[in-house]
Each structure stands twice: as C-alpha cells, then as structure tokens.
Short mmCIF file of C-alpha atoms and ligand atoms in Angstrom, two decimals:
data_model
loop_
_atom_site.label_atom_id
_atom_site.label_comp_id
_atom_site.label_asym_id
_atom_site.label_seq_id
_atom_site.Cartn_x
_atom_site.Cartn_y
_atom_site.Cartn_z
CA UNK A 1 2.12 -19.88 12.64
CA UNK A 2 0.55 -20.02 9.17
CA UNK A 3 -2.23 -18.15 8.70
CA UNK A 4 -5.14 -20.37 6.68
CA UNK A 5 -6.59 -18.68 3.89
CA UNK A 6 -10.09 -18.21 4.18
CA UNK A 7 -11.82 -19.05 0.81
CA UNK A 8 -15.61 -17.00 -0.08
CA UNK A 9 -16.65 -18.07 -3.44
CA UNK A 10 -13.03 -16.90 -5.90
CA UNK A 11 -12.31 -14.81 -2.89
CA UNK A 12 -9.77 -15.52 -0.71
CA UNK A 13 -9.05 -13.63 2.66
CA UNK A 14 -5.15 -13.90 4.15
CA UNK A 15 -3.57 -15.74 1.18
CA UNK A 16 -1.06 -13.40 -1.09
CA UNK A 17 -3.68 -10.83 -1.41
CA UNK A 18 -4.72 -7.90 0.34
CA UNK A 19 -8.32 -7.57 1.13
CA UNK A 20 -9.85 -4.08 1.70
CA UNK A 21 -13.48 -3.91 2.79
CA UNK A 22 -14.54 -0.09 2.36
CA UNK A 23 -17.94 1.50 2.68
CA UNK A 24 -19.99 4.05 4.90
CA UNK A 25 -20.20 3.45 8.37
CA UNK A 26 -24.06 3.13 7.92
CA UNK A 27 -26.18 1.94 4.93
CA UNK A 28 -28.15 5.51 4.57
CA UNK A 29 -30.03 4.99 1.17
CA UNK A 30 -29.90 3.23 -2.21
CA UNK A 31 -28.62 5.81 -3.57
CA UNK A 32 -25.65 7.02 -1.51
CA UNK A 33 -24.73 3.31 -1.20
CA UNK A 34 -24.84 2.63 -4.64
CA UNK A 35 -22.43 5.74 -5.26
CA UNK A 36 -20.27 4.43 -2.54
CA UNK A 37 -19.92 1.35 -3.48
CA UNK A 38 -19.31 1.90 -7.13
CA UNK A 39 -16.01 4.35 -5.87
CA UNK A 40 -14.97 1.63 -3.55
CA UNK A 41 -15.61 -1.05 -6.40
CA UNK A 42 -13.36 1.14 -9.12
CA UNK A 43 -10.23 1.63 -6.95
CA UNK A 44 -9.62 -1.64 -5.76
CA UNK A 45 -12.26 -2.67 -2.98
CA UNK A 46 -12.52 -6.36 -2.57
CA UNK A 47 -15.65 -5.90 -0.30
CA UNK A 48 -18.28 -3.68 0.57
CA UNK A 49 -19.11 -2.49 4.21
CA UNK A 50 -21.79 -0.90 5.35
CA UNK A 51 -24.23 -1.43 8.92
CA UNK A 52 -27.79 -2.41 8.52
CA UNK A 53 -28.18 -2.60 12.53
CA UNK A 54 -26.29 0.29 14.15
CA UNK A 55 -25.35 0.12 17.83
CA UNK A 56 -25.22 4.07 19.28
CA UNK A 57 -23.91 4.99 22.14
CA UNK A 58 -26.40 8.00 22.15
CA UNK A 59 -30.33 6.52 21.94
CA UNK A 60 -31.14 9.92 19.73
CA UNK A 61 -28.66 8.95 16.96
CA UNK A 62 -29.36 7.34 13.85
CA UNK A 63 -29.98 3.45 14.76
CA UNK A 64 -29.55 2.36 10.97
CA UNK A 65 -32.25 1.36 8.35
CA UNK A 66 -32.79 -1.71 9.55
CA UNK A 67 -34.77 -4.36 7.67
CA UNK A 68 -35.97 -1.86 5.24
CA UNK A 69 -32.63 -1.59 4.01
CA UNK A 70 -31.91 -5.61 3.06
CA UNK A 71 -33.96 -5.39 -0.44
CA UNK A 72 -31.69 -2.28 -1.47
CA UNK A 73 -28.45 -3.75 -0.40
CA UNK A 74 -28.77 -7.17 -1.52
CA UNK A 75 -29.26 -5.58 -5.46
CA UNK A 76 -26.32 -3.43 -4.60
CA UNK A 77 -23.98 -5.98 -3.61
CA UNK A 78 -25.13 -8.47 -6.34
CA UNK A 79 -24.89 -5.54 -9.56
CA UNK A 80 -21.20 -4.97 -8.00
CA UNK A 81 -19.88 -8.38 -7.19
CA UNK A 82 -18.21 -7.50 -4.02
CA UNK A 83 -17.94 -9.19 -0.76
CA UNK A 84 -20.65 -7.81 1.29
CA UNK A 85 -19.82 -7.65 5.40
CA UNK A 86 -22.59 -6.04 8.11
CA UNK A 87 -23.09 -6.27 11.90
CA UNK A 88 -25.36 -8.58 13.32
CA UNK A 89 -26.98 -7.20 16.30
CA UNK A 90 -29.22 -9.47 17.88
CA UNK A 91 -29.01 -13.37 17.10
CA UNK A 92 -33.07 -13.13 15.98
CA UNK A 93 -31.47 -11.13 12.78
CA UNK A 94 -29.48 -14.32 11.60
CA UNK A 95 -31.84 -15.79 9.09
CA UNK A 96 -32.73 -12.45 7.18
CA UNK A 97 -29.13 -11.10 7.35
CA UNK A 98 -27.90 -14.38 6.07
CA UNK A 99 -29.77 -13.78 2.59
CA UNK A 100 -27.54 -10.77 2.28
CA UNK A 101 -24.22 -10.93 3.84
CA UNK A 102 -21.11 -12.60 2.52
CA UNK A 103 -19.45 -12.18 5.99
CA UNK A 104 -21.26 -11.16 9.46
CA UNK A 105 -19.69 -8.38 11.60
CA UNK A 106 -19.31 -9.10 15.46
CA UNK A 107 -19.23 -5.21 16.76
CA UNK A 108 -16.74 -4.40 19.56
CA UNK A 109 -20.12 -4.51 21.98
CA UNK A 110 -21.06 -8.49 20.62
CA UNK A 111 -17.55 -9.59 21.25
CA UNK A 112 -18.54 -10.97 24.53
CA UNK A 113 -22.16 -11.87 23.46
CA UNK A 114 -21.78 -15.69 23.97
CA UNK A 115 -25.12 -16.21 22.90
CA UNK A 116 -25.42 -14.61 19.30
CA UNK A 117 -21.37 -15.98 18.91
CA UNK A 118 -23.63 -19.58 19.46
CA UNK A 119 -26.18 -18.61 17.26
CA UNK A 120 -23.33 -17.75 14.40
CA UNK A 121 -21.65 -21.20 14.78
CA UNK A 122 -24.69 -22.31 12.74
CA UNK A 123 -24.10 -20.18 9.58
CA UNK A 124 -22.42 -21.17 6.97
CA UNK A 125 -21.19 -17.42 6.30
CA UNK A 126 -17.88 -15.84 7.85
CA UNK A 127 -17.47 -14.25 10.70
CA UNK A 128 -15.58 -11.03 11.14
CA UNK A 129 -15.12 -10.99 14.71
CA UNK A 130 -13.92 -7.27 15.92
CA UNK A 131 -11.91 -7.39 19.10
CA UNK A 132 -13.61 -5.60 22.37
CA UNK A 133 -12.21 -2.08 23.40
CA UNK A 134 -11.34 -3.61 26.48
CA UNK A 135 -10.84 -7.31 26.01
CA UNK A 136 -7.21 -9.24 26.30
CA UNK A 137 -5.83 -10.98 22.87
CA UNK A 138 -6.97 -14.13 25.19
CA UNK A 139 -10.36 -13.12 25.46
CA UNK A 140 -10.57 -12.34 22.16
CA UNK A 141 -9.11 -15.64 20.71
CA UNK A 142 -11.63 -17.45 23.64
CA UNK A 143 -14.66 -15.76 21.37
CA UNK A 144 -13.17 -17.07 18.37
CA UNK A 145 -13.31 -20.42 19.76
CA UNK A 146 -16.84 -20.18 20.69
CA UNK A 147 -17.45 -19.70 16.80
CA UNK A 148 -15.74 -22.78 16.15
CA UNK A 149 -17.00 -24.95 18.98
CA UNK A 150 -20.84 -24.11 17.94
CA UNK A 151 -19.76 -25.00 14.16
CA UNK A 152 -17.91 -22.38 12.24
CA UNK A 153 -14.57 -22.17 11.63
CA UNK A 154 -14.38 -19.13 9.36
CA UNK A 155 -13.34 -16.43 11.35
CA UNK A 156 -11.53 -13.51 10.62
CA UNK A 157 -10.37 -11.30 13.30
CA UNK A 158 -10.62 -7.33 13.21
CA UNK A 159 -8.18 -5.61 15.42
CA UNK A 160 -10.38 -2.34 15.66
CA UNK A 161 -8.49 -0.29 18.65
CA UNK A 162 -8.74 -0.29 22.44
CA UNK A 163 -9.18 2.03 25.11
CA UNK A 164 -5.96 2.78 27.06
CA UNK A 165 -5.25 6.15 28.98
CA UNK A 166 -5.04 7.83 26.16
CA UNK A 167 -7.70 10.13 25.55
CA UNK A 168 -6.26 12.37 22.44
CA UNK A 169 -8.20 9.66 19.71
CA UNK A 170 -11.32 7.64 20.05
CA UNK A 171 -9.14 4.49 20.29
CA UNK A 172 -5.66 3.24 20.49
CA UNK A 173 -4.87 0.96 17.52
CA UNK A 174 -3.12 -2.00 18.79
CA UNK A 175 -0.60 -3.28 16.41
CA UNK A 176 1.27 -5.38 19.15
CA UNK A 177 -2.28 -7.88 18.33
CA UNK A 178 -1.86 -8.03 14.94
CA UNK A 179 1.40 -9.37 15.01
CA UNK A 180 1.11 -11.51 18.07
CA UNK A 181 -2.34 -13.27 15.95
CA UNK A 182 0.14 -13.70 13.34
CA UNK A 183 2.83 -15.22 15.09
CA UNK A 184 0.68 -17.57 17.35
CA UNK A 185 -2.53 -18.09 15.18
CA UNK A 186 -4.18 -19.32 12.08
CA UNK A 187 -6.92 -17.06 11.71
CA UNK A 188 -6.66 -13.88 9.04
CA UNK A 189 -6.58 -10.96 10.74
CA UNK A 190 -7.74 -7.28 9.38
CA UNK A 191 -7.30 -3.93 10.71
CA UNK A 192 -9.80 -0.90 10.94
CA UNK A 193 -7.84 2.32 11.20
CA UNK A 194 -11.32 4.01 11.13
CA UNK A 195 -12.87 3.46 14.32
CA UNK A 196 -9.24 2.34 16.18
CA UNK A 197 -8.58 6.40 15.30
CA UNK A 198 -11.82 7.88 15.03
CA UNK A 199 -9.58 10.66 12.74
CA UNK A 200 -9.66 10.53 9.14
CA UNK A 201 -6.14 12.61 9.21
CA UNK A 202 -4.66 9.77 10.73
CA UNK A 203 -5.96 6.60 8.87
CA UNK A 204 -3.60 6.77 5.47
CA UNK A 205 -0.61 6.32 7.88
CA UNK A 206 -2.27 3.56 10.41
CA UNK A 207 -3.05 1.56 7.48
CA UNK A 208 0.14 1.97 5.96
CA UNK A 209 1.30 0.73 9.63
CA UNK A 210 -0.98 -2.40 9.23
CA UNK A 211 0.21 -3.42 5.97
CA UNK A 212 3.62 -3.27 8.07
CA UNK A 213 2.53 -5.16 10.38
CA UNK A 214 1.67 -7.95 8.46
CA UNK A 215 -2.19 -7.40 8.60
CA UNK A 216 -4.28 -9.28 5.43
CA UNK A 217 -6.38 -6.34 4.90
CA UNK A 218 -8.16 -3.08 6.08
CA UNK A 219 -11.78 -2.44 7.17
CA UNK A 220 -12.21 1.30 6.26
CA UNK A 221 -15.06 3.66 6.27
CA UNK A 222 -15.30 5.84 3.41
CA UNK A 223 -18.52 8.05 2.50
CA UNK A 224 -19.28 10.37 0.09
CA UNK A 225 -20.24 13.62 1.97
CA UNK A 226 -18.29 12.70 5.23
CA UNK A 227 -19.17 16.27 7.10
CA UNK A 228 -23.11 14.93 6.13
CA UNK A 229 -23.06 10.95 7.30
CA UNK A 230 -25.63 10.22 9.66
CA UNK A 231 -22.76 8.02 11.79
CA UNK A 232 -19.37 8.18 12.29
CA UNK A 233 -18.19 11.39 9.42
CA UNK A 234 -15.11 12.32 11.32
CA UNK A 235 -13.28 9.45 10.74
CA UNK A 236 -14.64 8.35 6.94
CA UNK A 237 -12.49 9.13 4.26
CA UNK A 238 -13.92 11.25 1.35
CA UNK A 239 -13.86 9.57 -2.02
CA UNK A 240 -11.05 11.48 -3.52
CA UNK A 241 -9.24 10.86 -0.38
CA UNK A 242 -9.91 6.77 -0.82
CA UNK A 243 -8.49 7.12 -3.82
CA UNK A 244 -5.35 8.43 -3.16
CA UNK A 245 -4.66 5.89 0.23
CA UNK A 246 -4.99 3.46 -2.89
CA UNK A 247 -2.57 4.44 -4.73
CA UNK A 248 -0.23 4.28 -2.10
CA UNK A 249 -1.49 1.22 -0.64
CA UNK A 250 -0.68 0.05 -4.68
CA UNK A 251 2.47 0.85 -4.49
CA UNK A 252 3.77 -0.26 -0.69
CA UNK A 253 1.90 -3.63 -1.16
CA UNK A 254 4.69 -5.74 -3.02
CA UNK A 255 7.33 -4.52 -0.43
CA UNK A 256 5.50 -6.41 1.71
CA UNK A 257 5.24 -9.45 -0.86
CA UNK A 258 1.23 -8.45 -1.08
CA UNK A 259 -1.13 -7.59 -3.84
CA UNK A 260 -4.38 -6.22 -3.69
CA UNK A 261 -7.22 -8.37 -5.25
CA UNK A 262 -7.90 -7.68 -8.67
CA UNK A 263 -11.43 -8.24 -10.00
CA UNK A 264 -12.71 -10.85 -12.34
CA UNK A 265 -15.15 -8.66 -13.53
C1 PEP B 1 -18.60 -0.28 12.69
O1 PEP B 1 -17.83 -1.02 12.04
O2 PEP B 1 -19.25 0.65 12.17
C2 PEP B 1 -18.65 -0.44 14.15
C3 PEP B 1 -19.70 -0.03 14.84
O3 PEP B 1 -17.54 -0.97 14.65
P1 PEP B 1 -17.10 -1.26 16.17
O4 PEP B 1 -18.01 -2.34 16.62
O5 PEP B 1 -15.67 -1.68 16.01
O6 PEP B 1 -17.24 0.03 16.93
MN1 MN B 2 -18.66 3.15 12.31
#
C-alpha cells in the first residue's frame, strides 16, 4: 500500500524524504538542550526529541523536568525551527504539552492506554505512536485506530523493538514490522535503533538496516556527554558520533531513492 505523507507545517513525514528526529533521551536543562539541539539542527535533523515526562522503570531515577521544563523548550524549538516530538504521560498533560509539541510521543507503556489514545484523538497535533515491547503488529495497528476513531488521523508509527528470548540487548528491533506496515498500511512508519538496541555500538548499522527496510525516518537519541545523561547514556550517540551516522546516512539515502530534509532556514 501507499504510504500517505503526513504534512506538519513545510514538513512532510513519509513522502521522498527522510525524517530524522534526534535529541537526548531526557530534556535535562536549557542549556544542554540548546547545545543538543543546535548539533542535531547542523547535520541534518528534521526534528528535535527530547522527554518532558519520563516513565522509569526504577522510582529513584530521574522522572524528567516536568512542567518546569515547557518555557525552556518551547524557546528552543522555536529559535531552531525544528519539529519538536515528546511523550505524553498522563492525558491531564494534553493542553500544556500541546503549546509545545509539534508531534506527541505514545511511549511503549501508553500503547495500550485506551484512555489518553481517546484523549489524543482531540488534538490537532501528530501522534507518534511507539509500538509495545510485547504487543502484535495487530494490536498495534488496533491503537492506531483508536487515534483515528476519537478524531485524529495523523499517526505515525515507531517500531521501537520488542522483547523476544533474547536477552544479549535491551530489545530486539523488529524489521519484519516495518516492512509488513509498509506493505499493508498507509501510515509513515519510523524506526528507533536507540531504545530497540539499548547499544550505541550497534545503532549506525540498525539504522542503516531501517533505511533498508524501507523505514521514512529514525528516532535517535543523541546527547552530548552520553557517560553523564541522567537517562538512557548507553545507548545515545555522542555528537561526533551523530555526525558521522550522517554522513553515511547522506550517502546510502539515494540508493534507496530517499533524501534527507534539507532546511529552509
Ligand atoms: C523514549 O523515547 O525515551 C522512550 C521512553 O521510549 P520507549 O517508550 O520506546 O521506551
Ligand atoms: Mn530513552
């Protein structure tokens, strides 16, 4: 099936181009987001990640900044121009998030949340709706449908890993899902190599794999002092080595009839 290009102001997500979304796993301060984003910006980002709300599978661990964090991002995003994407936790977050994403992120825990996936049908921003570590492609495509039966139709899909009986990596990237979305859906469908590794050794190659694949972009963490992030360091790329998965990704993109999104600005 055709996949419908999703259009964000002159943005557009699964058309010809190739969208990558890079960022730290966790907005940590203005600061080290602002340097972040600036790399990301310079070597070819289309959008900016980065989580406000932080689910942890550990209580102790750094839950994110939180609402104290939305005046500093939103100046971020808007001096850089870029796509902005962040999880939505809790549906009671829609209205301020709203003022401040470009696309909301359902985490792997939401993706069965029926009830925020309700409350997101009545935004008019994008979803980016990561696949559960244990749900079917079915399951997956059923939440999809809840966005579009409560109202909103822009959904992207983010095939993020699973868990299988491997135990070697934090997750088993599923590339048999990407290409069965493409084959038998319209939606645009993205691939995060970060968290379906958890190893920054191995992301260069998966997302090489997902450009394969036929993926129409990457979700990747990337941080600036990855041995210091306050979530998720092992498996964010270090500036330097964003910037070389770039070049590459420059350079294998038209074999695959692709081009990365080049800025206006
Ligand atoms: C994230 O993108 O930082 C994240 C928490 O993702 P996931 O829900 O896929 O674990
Ligand atoms: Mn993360």
């Amino acid at each position: 099936m055709k996949t419908k290009p999703l259009t964000i102001g002159s943005h557009e997500i699964g058309g010809k181009t190739f969208t990558v979304f890079a960022g730290p796993c966790a907005v940590e301060s203005e600061e080290n987001f602002k340097t972040i984003g600036d790399f990301v910006k310079k070597q070819g980002a289309q959008g900016l990640r980065g989580g406000i709300y932080k689910l942890r599978t550990n209580p102790e661990s750094f839950q994110g900044l939180g609402e104290k964090a939305l005046p500093l991002v939103k100046k971020i995003k808007s001096e850089l121009g870029l796509l902005f994407v962040s999880e939505i936790t809790d549906p009671r977050q829609r209205e301020s998030l709203e003022d401040v994403v470009d696309i909301f992120q359902v985490g792997t825990r939401n993706m069965f949340n029926y009830e925020l996936l309700k409350e997101l049908g009545k935004s008019t921003k994008a979803v980016l709706l990561k696949r559960n570590f244990s749900a079917r492609i079915k399951e997956w495509l059923s939440a999809a449908e809840y966005l579009i039966k409560y109202g909103n139709d822009q959904v992207i899909l983010c095939e993020r890993g699973i868990r299988t009986f491997e135990t070697e990596m934090r997750n088993t990237l599923d590339f048999n899902a990407v290409v069965y979305i493409k084959k038998n859906t319209s939606f645009p469908v993205i691939v995060d190599p970060s968290h379906g590794s958890g190893d920054r050794t191995l992301i260069s190659s998966l997302a090489q794999g997902a450009v394969a694949v036929g993926a129409d972009g990457l979700l990747l963490e990337v941080h600036s002092q990855p041995e210091k992030a306050l979530s998720d360091g092992q498996q964010s790329l270090g500036l330097e080595e964003f910037s070389r998965f770039m070049e590459t990704l420059k350079r294998i993109l038209p074999v695959f009839n692709r081009e990365l999104y080049t800025s206006p600005v």
